[in-house]
CSV table of C-alpha atoms and ligand atoms in Angstrom, one decimal:
chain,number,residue,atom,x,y,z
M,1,UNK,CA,117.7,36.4,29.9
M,2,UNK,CA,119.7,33.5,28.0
M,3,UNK,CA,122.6,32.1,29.8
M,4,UNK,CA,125.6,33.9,28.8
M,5,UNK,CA,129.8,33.5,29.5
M,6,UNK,CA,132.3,36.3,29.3
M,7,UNK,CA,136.0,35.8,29.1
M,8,UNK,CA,139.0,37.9,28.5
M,9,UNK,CA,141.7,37.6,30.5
M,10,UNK,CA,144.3,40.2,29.1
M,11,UNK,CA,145.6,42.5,31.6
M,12,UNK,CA,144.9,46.2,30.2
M,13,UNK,CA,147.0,49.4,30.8
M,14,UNK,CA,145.4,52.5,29.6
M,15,UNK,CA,145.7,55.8,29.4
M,16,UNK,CA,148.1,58.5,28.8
M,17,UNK,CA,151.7,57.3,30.1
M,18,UNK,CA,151.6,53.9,29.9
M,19,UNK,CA,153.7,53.1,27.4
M,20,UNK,CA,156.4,53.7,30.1
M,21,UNK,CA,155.4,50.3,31.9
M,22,UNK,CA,156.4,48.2,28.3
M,23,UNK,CA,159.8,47.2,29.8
M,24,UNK,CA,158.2,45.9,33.5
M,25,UNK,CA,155.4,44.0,32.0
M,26,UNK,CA,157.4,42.3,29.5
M,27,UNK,CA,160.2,41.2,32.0
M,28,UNK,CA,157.7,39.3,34.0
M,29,UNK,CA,157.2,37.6,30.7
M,30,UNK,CA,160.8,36.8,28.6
M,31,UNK,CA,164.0,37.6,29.0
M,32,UNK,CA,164.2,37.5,25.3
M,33,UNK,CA,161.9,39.1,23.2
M,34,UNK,CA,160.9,39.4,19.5
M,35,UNK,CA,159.9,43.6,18.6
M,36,UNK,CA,157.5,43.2,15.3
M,37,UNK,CA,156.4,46.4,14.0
M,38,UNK,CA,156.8,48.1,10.7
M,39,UNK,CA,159.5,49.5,8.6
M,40,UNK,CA,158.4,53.1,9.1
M,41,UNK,CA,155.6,54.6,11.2
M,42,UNK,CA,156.8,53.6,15.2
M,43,UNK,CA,160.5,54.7,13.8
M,44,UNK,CA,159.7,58.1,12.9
M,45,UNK,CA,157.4,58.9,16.0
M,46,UNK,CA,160.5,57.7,18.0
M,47,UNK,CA,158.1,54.8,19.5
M,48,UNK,CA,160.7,52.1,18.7
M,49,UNK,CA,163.7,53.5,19.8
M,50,UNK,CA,161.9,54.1,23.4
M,51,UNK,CA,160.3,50.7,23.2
M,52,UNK,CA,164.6,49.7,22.7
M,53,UNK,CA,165.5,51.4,25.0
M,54,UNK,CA,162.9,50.7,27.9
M,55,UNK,CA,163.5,47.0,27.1
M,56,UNK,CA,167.2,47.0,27.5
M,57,UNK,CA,166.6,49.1,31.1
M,58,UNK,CA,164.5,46.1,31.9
M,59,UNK,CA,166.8,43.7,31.2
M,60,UNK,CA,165.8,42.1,28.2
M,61,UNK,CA,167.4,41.6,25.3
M,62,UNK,CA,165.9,42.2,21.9
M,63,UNK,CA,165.5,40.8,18.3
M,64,UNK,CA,164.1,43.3,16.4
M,65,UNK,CA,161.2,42.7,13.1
M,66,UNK,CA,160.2,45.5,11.3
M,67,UNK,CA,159.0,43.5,8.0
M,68,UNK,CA,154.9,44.5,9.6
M,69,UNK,CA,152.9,45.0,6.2
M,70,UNK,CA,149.6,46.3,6.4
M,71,UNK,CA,147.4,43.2,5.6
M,72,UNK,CA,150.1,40.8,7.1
M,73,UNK,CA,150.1,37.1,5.2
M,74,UNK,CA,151.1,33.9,6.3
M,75,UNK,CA,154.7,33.8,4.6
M,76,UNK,CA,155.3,37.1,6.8
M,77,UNK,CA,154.4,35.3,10.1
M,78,UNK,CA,156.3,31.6,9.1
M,79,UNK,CA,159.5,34.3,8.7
M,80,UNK,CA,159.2,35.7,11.7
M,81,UNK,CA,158.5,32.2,13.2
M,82,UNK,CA,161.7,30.8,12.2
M,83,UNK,CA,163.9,33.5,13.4
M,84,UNK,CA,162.1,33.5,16.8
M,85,UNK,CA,162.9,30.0,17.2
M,86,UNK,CA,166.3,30.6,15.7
M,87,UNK,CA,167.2,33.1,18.5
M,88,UNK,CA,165.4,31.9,21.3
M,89,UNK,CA,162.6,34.3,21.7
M,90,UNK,CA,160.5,33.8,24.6
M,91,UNK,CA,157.9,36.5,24.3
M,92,UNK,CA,156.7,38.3,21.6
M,93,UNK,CA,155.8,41.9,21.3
M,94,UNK,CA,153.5,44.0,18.5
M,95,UNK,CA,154.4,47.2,18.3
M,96,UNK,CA,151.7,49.3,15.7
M,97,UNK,CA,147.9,49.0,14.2
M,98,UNK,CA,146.6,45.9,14.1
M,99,UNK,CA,148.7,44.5,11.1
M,100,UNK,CA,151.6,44.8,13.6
M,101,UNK,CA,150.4,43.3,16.3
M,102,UNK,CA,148.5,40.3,14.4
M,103,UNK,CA,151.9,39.3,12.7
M,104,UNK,CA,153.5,39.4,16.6
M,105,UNK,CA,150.8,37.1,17.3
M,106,UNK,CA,150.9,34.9,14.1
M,107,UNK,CA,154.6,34.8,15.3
M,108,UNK,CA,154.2,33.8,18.8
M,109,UNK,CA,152.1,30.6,17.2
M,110,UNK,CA,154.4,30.0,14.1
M,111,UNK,CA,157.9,30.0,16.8
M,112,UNK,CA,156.0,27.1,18.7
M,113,UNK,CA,154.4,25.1,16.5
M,114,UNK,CA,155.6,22.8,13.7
M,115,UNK,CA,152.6,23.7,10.7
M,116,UNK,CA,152.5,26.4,8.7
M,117,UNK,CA,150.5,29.3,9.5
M,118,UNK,CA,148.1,28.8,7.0
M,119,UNK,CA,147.0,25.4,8.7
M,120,UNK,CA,145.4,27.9,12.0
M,121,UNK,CA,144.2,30.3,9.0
M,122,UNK,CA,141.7,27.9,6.8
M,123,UNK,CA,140.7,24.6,6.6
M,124,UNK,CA,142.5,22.5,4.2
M,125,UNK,CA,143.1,18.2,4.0
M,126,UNK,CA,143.9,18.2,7.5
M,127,UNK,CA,140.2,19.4,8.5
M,128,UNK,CA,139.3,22.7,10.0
M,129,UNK,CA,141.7,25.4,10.7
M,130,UNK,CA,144.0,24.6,13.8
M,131,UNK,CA,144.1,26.1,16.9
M,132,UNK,CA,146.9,27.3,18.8
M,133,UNK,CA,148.3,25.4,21.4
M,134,UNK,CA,149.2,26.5,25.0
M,135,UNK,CA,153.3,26.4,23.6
M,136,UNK,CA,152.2,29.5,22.1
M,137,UNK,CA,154.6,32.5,23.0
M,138,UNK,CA,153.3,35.2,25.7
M,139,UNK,CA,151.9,38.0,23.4
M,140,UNK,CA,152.0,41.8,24.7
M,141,UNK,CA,150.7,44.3,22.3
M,142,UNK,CA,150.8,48.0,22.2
M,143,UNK,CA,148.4,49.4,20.4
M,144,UNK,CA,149.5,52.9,18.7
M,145,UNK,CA,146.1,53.1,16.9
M,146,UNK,CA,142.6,53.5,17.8
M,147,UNK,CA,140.9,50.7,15.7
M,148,UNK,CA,141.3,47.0,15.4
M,149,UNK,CA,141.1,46.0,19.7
M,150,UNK,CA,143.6,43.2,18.5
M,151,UNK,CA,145.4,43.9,21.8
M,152,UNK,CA,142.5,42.7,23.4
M,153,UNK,CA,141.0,39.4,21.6
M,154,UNK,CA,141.7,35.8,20.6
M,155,UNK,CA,142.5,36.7,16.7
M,156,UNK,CA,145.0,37.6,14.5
M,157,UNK,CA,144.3,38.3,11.0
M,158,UNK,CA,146.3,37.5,8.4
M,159,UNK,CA,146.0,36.2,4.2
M,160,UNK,CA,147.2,33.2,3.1
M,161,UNK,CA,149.2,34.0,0.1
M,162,UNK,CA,148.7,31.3,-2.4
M,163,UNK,CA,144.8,31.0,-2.0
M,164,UNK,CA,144.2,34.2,-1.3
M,165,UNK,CA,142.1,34.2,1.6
M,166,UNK,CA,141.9,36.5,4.2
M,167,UNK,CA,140.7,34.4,7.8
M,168,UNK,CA,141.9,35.3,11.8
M,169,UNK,CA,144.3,32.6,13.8
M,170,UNK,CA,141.8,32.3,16.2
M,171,UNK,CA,141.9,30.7,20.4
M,172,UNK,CA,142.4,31.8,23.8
M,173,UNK,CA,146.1,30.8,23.9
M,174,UNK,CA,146.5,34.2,21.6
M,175,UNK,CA,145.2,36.4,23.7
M,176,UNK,CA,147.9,39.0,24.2
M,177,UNK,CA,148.9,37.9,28.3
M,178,UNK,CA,149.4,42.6,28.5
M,179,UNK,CA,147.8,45.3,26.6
M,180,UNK,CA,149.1,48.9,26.7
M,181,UNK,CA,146.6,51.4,25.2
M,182,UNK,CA,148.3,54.6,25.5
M,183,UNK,CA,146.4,57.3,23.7
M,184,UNK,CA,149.4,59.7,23.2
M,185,UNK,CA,150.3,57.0,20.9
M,186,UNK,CA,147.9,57.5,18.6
M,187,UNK,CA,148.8,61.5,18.3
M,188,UNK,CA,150.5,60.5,15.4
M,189,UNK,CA,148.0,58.8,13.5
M,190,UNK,CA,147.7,60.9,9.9
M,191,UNK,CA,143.5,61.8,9.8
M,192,UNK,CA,143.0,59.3,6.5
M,193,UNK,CA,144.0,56.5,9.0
M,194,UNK,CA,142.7,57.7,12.0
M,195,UNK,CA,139.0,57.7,10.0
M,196,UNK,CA,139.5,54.3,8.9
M,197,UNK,CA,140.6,52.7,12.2
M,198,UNK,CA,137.7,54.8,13.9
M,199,UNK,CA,135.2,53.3,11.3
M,200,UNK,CA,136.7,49.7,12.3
M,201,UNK,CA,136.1,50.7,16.1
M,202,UNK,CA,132.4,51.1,15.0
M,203,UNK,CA,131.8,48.3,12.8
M,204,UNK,CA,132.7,46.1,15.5
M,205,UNK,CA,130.6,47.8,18.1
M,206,UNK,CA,127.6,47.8,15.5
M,207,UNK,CA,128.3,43.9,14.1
M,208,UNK,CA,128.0,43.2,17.9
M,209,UNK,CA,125.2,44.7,19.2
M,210,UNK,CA,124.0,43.2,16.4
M,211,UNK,CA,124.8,39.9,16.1
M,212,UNK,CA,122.8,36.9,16.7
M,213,UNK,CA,125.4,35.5,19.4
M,214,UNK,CA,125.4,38.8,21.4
M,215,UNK,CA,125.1,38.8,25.2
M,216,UNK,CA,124.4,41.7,27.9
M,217,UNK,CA,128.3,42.4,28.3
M,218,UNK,CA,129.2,42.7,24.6
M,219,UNK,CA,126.0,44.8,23.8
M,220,UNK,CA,126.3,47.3,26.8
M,221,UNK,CA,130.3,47.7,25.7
M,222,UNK,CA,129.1,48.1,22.2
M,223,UNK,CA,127.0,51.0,23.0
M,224,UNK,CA,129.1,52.4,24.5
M,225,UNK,CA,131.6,52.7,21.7
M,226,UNK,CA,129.1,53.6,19.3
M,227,UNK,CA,128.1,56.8,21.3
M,228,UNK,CA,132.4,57.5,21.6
M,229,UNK,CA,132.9,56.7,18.1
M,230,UNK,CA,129.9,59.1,16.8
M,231,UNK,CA,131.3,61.9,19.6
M,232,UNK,CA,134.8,62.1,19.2
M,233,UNK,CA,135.9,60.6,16.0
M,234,UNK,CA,135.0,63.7,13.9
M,235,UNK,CA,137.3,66.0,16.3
M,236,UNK,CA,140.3,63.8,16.1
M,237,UNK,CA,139.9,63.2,12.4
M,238,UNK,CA,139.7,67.2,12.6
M,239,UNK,CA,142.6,67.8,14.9
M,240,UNK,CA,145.0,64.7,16.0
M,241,UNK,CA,146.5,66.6,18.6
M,242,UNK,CA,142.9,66.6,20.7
M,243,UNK,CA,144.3,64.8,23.1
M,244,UNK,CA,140.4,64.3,25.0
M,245,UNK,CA,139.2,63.0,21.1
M,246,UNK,CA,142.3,60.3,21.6
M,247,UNK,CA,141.6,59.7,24.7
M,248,UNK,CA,138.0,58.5,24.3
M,249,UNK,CA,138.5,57.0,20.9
M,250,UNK,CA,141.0,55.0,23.1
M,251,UNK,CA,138.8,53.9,25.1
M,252,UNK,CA,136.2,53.0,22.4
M,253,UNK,CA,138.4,50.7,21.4
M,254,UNK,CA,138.9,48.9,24.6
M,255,UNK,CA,135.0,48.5,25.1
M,256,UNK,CA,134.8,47.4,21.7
M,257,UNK,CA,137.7,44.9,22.1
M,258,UNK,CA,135.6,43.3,25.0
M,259,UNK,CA,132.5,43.1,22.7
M,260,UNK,CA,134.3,41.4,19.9
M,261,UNK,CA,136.6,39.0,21.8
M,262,UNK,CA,133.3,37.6,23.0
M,263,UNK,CA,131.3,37.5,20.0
M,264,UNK,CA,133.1,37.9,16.9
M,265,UNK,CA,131.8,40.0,14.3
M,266,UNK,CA,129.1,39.7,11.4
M,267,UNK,CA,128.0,40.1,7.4
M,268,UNK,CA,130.6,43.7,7.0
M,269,UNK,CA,133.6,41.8,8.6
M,270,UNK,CA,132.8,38.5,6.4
M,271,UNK,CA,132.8,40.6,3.3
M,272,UNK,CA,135.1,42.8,4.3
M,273,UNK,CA,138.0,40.0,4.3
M,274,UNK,CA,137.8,38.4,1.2
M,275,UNK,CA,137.9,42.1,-0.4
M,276,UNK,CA,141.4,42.8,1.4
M,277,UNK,CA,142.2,39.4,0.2
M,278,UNK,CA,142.2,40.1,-3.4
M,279,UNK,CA,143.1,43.7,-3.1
M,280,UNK,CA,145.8,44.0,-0.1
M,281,UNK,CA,145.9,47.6,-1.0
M,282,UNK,CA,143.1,48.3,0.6
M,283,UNK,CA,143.2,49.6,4.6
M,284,UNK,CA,140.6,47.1,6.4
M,285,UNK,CA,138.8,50.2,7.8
M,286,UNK,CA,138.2,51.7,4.3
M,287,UNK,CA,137.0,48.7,2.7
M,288,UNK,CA,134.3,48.3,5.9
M,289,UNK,CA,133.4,52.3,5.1
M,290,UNK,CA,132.2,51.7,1.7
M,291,UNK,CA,129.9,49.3,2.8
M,292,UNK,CA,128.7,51.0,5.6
M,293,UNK,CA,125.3,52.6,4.2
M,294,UNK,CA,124.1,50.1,2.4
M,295,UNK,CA,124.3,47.8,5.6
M,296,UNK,CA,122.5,50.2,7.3
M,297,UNK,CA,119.8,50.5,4.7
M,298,UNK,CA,119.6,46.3,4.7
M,299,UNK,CA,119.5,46.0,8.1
M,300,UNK,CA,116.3,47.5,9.6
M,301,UNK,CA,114.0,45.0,8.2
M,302,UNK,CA,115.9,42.0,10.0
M,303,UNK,CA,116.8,43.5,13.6
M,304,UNK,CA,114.5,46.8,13.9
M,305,UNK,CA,115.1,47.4,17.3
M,306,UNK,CA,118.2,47.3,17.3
M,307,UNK,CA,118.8,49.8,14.4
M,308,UNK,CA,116.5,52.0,16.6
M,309,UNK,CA,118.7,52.1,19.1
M,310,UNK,CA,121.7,52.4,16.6
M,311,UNK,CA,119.8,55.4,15.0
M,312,UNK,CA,120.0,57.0,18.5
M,313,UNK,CA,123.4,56.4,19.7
M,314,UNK,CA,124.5,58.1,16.3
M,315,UNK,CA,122.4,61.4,17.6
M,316,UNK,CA,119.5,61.1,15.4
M,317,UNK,CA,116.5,62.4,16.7
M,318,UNK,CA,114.1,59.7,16.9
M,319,UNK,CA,111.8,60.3,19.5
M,320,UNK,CA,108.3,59.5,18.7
M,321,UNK,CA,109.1,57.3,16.5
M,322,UNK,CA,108.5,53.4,16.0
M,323,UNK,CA,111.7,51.0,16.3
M,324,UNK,CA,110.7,50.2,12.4
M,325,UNK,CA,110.6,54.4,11.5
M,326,UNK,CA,113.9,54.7,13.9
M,327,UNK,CA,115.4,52.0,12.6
M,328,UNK,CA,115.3,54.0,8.9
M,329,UNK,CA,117.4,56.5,10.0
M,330,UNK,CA,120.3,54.5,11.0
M,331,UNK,CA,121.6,54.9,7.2
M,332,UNK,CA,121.8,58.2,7.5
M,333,UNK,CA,123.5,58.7,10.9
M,334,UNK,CA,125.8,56.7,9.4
M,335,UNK,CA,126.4,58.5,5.8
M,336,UNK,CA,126.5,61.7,7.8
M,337,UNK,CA,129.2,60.6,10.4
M,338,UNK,CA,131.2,58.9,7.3
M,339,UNK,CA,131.0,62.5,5.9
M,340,UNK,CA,132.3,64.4,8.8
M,341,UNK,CA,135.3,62.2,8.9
M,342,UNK,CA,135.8,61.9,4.5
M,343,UNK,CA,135.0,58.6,4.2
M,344,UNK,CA,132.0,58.3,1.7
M,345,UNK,CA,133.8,56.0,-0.5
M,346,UNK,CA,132.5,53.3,-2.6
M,347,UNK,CA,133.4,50.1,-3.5
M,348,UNK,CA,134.7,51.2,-6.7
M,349,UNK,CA,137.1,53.9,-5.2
M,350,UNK,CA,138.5,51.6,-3.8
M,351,UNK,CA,140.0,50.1,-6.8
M,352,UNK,CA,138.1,46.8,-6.7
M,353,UNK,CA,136.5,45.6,-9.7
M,354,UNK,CA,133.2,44.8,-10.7
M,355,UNK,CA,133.4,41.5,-11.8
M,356,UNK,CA,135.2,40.3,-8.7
M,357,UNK,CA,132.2,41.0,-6.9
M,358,UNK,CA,130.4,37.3,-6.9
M,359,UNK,CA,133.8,35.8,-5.8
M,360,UNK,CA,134.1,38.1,-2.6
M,361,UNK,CA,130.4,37.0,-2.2
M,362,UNK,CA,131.5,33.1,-2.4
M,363,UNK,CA,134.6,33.8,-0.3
M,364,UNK,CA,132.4,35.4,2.5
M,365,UNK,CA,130.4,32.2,2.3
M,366,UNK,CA,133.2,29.6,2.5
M,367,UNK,CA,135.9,30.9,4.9
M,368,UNK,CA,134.1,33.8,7.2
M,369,UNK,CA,130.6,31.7,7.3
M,370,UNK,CA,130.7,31.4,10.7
M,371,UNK,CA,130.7,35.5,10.7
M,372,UNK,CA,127.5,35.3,7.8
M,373,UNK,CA,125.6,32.9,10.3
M,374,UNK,CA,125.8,35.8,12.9
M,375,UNK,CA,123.9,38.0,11.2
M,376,UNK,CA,120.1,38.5,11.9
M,377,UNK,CA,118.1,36.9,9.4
M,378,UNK,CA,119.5,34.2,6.5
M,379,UNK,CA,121.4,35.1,4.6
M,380,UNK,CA,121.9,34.4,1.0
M,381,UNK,CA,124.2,35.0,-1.8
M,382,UNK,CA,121.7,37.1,-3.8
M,383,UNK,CA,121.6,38.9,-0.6
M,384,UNK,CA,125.5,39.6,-0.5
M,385,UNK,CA,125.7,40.8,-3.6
M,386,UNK,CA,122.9,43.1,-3.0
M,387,UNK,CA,125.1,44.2,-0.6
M,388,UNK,CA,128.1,44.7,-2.4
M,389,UNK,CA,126.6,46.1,-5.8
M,390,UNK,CA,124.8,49.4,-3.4
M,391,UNK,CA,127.9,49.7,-2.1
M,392,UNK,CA,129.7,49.7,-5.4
E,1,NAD,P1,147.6,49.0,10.2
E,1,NAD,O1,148.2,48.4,11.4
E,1,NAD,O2,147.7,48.4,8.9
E,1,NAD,O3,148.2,50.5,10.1
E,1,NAD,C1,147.9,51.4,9.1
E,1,NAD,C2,149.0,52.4,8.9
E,1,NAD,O4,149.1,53.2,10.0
E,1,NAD,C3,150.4,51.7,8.7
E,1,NAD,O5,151.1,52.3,7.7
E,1,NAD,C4,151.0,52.0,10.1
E,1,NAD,O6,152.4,52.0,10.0
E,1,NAD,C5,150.4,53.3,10.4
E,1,NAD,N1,150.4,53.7,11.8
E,1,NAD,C6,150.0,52.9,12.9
E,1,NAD,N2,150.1,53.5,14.0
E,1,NAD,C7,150.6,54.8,13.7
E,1,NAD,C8,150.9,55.9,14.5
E,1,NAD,N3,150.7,55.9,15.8
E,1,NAD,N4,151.4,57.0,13.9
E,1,NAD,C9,151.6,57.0,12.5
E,1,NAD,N5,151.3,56.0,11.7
E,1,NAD,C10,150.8,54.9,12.3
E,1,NAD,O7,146.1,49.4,10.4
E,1,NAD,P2,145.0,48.9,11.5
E,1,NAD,O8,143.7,49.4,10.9
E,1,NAD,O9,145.4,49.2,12.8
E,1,NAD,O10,145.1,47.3,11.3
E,1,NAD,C11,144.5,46.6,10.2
E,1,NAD,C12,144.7,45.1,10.3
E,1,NAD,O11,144.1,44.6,11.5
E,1,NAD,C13,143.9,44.4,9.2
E,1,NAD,O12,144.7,43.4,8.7
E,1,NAD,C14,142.7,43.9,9.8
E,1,NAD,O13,142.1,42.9,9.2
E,1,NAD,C15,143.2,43.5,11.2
E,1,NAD,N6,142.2,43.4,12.3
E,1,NAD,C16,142.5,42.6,13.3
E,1,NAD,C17,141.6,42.4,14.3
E,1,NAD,C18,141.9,41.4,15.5
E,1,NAD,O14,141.1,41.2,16.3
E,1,NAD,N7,143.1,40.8,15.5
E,1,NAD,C19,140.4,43.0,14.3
E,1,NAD,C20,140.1,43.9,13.3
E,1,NAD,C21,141.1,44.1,12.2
């Protein structure tokens, strides 16, 4: 066994209920906080007016910023910076997916620090993206889908607007300091989102397990989610109000928030970013789906037993078989699960166009290398577009 660390020091509240503790755990933290959410969702499921309302029973008092657009950018979070600062915020709270709670983040950072955001997003002529200092605001998130773990790791993603790149704010002063992962939240969810967010739980579970940084913790969460994710996804694509599908696509989402905020994620993640760079329209979760097979169909050669094991934790049959044979069948436990939950898209559906293709390959290689260098085996350009052509 190599030497290994572990490190997350969120305090997690889960389960059904426990959005009721939002006004006691943010007390402890600010007597003045900022709300970021979005214009829409957490309004019409009556989540913000509770979250209002359990705040002011608390005692705190509330500036409210409901500009959260999915794929948050840079200007979004140096906005919401300012008026923090400008009204004495002292804790910041996301509200939403994980475009709400990374601009709460990218907030908490931008109230505190002098640089623009962009400076903790990519390098530039200072050097290599910054990282957030201990001034950074106390973060609590609550997380009303089941998909990005943001409430539990040390990034928020955002693009910076005027070079287009798509990169995570990333340090252990962002760490939310409270995570509330109530499943009834996610009730809501409409199924289109609720199979994209669920495809995002199981990319990360996959790029960690399979990543060449991995460790026993992060691979024994990551299993774990994969078996949730191939379980109870399906049902509550099929039926949001299965409140025991929530509940354990809930909980995939924790264990894969521990895997990732310890290892960071791989080749579908790296690509994956510079695609909702150029394309904001597209939902993270989507983008990852159409690229889903034809990772599985490149992988096998470069971690076989690994794939194996992925193979079986997506419920195909594979006894008897060699790690190599196994290791084939991963592709199509993962078409047919991206089937179940109508999500066998392709690049192309997607809206993104051909000849962007080599430039989301050169982006992946600049700003998410450190997610390329992850992945089993080298990696070259010829090999991303591979990639990205089978999955166009
Ligand atoms: P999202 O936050 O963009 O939300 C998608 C849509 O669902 C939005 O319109 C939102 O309003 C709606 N929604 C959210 N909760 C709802 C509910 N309970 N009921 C009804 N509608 C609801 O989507 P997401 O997939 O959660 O987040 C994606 C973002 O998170 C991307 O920018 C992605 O890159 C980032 N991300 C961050 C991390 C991290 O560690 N910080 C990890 C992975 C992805």
């Amino acid at each position: 066994m190599q030497p290994f660390t572990f490190y997350n020091p969120v305090e997690l509240v889960a389960g059904p209920g426990t959005f009721e503790q939002l006004g006691e755990k943010v007390a402890k933290l600010g007597c003045q906080a900022m709300l970021v959410t979005g214009r829409n969702a957490m309004r019409k499921a009556g989540y913000l007016d509770r979250a209002l309302q359990m705040l002011t029973d608390a005692g705190v008092q509330c500036v409210l910023f409901d500009k959260a657009i999915p794929n948050p950018t840079d200007e979004l979070a140096d906005e919401g910076g300012r008026l923090a600062r400008e009204t004495n915020c002292n804790v910041v709270i996301g509200l939403g997916g994980g475009s709400a709670m990374d601009t709460a983040k990218a907030i908490a950072v931008a109230a505190t620090h002098s640089q623009p955001i962009a400076e903790f997003l990519v390098s530039g002529p200072y050097g290599q993206p910054r990282i957030p200092s201990a001034a950074t605001l106390p973060i609590v998130c609550v997380t009303t889908t089941a998909g990005t773990s943001s409430q539990l790791t040390p990034f928020a993603v955002a693009t910076v607007t005027a070079t287009r790149q798509k990169n995570a704010i990333a340090g252990r002063n962002i760490y939310p300091r409270v995570a509330i992962c109530d499943p009834t939240l996610t009730m809501s969810v409409p199924p289109r989102i609720t199979a994209a967010c669920g495809i995002d739980v199981l990319c990360h579970s996959i790029e960690t397990f399979i990543n060449t940084m991995t460790q026993p913790l992060a691979e024994a969460f990551a299993q774990r989610a994969i078996s949730l994710v191939a379980e109870y996804l399906p049902r509550a694509v099929a039926d949001g109000q299965d409140a025991e599908a929530r509940q354990m696509m809930s909980l995939a989402d924790i264990f894969a928030g521990y895997a990732l905020s310890n290892c960071g994620a791989t080749v579908l993640h790296a690509l994956e970013h510079p695609i909702s760079a150029l394309y904001p329209h597209v939902p993270h979760g989507e983008g990852l789906a159409a690229m889903l097979i034809a990772y599985g169909r490149m992988m096998p050669s470069r971690a076989p037993a690994k794939l194996a094991r992925l193979a079986e934790l997506l419920g195909e049959d594979v006894s008897g078989l060699s790690d190599e044979q196994a290791a084939g069948k991963a592709a199509a436990g993962l078409q047919a699960l991206l089937e179940q939950v109508n999500l066998r898209l392709r690049l192309r559906d997607l809206g993104v166009e051909h000849e962007s293709l080599p430039r989301i390959a050169d982006d992946a290689l600049d700003y998410m290398q450190r997610g390329i260098a992850k992945t089993p085996g080298k990696l070259t350009r010829d090999d991303l577009i591979a990639l990205l052509e089978a999955s166009y």
